[in-house]
Coordinates of C-alpha atoms in Angstrom, one line a residue:
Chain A
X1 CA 36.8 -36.8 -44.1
X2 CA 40.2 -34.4 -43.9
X3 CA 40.2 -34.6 -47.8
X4 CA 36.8 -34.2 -48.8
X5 CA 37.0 -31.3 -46.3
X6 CA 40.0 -29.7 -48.4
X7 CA 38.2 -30.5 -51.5
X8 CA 35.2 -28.3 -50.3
X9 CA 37.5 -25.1 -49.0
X10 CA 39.1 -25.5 -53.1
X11 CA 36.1 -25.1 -54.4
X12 CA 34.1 -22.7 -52.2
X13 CA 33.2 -19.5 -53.8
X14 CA 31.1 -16.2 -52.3
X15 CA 28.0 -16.1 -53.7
X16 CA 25.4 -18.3 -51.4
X17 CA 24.1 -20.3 -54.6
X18 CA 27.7 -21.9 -55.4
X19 CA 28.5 -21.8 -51.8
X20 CA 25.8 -25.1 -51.6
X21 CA 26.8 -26.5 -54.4
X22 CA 30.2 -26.5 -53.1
X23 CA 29.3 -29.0 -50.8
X24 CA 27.7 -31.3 -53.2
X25 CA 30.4 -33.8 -54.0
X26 CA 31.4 -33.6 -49.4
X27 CA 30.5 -36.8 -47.8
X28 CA 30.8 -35.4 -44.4
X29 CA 27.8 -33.4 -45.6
X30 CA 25.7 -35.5 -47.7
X31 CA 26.3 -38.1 -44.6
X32 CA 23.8 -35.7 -42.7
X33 CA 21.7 -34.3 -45.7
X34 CA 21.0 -38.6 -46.2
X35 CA 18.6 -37.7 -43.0
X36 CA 17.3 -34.2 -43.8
X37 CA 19.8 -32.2 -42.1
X38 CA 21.2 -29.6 -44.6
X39 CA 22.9 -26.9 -42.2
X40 CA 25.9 -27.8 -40.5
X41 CA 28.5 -26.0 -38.7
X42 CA 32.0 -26.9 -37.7
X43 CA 32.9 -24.8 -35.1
X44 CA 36.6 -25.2 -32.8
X45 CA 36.0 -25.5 -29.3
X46 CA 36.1 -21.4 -28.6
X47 CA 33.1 -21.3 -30.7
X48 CA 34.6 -19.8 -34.0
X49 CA 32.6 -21.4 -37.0
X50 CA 35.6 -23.3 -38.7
X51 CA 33.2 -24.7 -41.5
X52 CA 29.1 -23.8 -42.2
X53 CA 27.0 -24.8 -44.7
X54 CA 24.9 -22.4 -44.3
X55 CA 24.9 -18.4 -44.8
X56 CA 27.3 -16.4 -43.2
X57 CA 25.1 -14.2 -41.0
X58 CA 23.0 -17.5 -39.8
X59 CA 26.6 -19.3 -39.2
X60 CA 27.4 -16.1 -37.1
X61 CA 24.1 -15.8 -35.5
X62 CA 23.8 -19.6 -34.5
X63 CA 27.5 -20.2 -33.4
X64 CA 27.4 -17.0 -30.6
X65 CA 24.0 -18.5 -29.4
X66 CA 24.9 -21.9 -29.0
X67 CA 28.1 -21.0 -27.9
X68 CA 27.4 -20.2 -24.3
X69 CA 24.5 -22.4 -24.7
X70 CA 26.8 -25.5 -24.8
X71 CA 29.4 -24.2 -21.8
X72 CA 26.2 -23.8 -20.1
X73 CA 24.8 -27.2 -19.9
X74 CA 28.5 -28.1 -19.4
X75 CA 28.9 -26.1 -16.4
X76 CA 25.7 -27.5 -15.1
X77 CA 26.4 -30.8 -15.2
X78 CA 30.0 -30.1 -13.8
X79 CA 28.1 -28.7 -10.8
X80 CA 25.7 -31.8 -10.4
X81 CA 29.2 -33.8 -11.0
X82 CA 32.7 -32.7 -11.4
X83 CA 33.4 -36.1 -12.9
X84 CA 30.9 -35.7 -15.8
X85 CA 30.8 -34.1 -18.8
X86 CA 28.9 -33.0 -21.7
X87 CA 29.3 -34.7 -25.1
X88 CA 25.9 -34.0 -26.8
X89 CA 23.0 -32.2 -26.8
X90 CA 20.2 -32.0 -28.5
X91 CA 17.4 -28.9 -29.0
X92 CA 14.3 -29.9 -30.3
X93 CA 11.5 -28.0 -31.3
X94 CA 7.9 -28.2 -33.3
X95 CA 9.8 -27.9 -36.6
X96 CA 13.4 -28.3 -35.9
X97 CA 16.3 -30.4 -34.2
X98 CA 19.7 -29.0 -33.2
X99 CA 22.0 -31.5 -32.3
X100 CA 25.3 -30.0 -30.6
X101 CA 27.9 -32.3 -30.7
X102 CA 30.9 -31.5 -28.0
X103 CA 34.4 -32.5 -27.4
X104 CA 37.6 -31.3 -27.1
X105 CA 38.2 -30.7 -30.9
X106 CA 35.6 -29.3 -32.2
X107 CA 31.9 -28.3 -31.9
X108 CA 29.6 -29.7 -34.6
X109 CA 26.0 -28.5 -34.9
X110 CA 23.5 -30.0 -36.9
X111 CA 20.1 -28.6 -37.4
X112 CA 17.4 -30.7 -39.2
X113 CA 14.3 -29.6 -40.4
X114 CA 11.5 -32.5 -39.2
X115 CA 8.8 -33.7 -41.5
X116 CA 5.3 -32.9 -40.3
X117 CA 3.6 -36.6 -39.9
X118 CA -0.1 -36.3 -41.0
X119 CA -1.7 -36.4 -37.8
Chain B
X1 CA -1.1 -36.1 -24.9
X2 CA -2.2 -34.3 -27.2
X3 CA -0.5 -31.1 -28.4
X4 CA -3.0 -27.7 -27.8
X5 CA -2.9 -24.2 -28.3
X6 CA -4.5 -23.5 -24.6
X7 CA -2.0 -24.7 -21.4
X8 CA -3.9 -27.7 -20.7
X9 CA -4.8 -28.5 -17.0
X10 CA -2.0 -30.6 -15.3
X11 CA -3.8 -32.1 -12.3
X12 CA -2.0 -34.4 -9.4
X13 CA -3.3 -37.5 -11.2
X14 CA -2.0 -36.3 -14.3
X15 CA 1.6 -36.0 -12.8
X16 CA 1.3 -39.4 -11.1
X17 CA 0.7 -41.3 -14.0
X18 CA 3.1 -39.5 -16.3
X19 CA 6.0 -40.2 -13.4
X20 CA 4.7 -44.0 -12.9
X21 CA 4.8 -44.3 -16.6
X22 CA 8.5 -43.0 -16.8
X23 CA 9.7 -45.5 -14.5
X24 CA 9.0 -48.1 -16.0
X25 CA 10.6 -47.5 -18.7
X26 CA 14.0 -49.4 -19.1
X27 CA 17.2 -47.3 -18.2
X28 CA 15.4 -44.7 -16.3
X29 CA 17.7 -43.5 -13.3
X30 CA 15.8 -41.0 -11.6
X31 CA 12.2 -38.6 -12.7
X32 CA 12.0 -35.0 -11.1
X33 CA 8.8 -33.4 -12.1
X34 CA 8.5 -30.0 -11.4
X35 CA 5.9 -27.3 -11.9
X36 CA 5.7 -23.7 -13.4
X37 CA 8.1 -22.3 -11.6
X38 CA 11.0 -24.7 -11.1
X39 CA 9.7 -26.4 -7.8
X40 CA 10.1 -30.3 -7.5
X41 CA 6.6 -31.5 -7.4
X42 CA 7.1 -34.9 -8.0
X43 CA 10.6 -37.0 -7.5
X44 CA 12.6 -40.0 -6.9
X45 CA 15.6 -38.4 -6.1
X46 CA 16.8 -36.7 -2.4
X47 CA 15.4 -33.5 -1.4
X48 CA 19.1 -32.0 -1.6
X49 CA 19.4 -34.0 -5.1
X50 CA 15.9 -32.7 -6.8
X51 CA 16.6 -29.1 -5.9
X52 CA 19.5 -28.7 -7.2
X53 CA 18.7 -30.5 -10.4
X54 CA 15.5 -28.6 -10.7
X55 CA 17.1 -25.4 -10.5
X56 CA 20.0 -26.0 -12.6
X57 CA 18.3 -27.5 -15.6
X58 CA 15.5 -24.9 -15.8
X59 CA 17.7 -22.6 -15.7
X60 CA 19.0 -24.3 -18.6
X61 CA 15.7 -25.0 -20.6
X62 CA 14.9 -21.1 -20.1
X63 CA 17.9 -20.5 -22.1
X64 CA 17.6 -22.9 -24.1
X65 CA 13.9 -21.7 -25.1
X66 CA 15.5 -18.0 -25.3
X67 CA 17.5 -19.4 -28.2
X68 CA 14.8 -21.2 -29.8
X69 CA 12.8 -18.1 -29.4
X70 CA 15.3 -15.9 -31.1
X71 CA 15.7 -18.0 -34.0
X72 CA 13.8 -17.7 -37.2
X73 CA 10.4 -18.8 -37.0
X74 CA 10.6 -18.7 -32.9
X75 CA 9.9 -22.1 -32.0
X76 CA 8.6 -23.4 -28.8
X77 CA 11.1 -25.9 -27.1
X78 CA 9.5 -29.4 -27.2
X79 CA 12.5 -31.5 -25.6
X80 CA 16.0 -30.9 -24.2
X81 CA 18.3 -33.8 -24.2
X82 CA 21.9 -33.3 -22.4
X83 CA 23.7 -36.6 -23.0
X84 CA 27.3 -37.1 -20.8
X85 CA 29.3 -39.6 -20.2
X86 CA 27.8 -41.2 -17.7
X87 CA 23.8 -40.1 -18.3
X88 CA 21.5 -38.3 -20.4
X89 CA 19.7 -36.3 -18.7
X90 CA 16.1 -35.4 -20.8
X91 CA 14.0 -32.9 -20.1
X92 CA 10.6 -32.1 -21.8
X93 CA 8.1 -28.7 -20.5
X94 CA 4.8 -29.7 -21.1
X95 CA 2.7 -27.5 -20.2
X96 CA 2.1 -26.0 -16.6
X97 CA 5.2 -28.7 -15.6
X98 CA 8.1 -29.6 -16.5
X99 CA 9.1 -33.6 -16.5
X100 CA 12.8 -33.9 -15.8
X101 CA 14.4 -37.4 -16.6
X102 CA 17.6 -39.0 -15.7
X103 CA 18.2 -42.0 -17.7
X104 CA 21.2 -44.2 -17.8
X105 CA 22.9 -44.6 -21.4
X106 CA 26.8 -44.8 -20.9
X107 CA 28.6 -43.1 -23.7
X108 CA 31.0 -46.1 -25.6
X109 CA 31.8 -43.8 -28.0
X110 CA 35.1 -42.0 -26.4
X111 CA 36.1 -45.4 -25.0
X112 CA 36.5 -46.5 -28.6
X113 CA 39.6 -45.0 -29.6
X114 CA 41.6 -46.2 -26.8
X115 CA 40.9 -49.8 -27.1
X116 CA 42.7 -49.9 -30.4

């Protein structure tokens, strides 16, 4: 994953356009695109956005939101249990997911557009 | 339960079937069901217990719908799932209440590493 991941950051380029197909040949990515999610961001446990496939401003926007978000539920369920901790969380809406994953490394969000079933 | 634009009426007998109907489900710790404003209506837990969930997790599905909200489209919040180590803790507005579940599914995953 640490290679395909320096593979990506070679080939990464500024316009938005090349900056998806940058992550065409990343199977950390296309792991997650396998089950619709497309957006993905790597942030370090501050809440910096290390890696993003998505735009800039959206990256920015999302990572301070979920940010304090995340130490949020993890200060709740420290109150309900000093032993406990957060490791994931998951946001779901009518039309999307958002699944925050937490630990000491890293912050991965995912967010995955859902299919509307015919009803 | 179908999904409309209207609040639909939530009466008692709606809340006790949807709390007898979540305990029987397998894994389920503990249901807190509370209403508009963050009261327990409906529990299995301690008085002590339910409050102090109730209050701590809508505080956290309000923010958590703030953030939806914000987001483009604004979304309504359908379900919140906070998984730990030794829970996950689900909670779901649905209308006029909110149904607050404790469930027990142990995270292996961080145990992994060390065995090897």
């Amino acid at each position: 994953m640490a290679e395909s991941r320096r593979v990506s950051q070679k080939s990464r380029s500024s316009t938005p356009s090349a900056q998806h197909q940058a992550y065409d040949g990343d199977a950390f990515v296309q792991h997650f695109e396998k089950r619709g999610a497309r957006e993905i961001i790597i942030m370090d446990p501050v809440g910096k956005p290390i890696r993003s496939t998505v735009s800039q401003r959206r990256t920015y926007n999302y990572a301070s939101l979920l940010k304090p978000l995340a130490t949020m539920a993890r200060n709740v369920v420290r109150d309900l249990d000093p032993a406990n901790d957060v490791t994931f969380m998951r946001l779901r809406s009518e039309t999307h997911e958002v699944h925050v994953s937490l630990n000491t490394e890293f912050i991965v969000v995912v967010i995955q557009k859902l299919k509307r079933k015919a009803k | 339960m179908q999904a409309a634009e209207v609040e639909p009426k939530r009466t008692q007998r709606y809340v006790d079937e949807a709390y007898r109907l979540v305990l029987e489900k397998p894994g389920v710790e503990e249901v807190l069901i509370m209403n508009r404003s963050g009261v327990p209506v409906k529990t299995s837990m301690a008085r002590q217990d339910a409050l102090q969930h109730a209050c701590l997790y809508d505080n956290l599905r309000e923010k958590t719908q703030a953030f939806l909200q914000r987001m483009e489209p604004p979304q309504n919040l359908c379900m919140l799932r906070v998984r730990t180590r030794m829970h996950e803790v689900i909670i779901t507005p649905d209308g006029k209440i909110t149904i607050l579940v404790v469930q027990n599914a142990p995270d292996t995953y961080l145990h992994s590493p060390q065995d090897k």
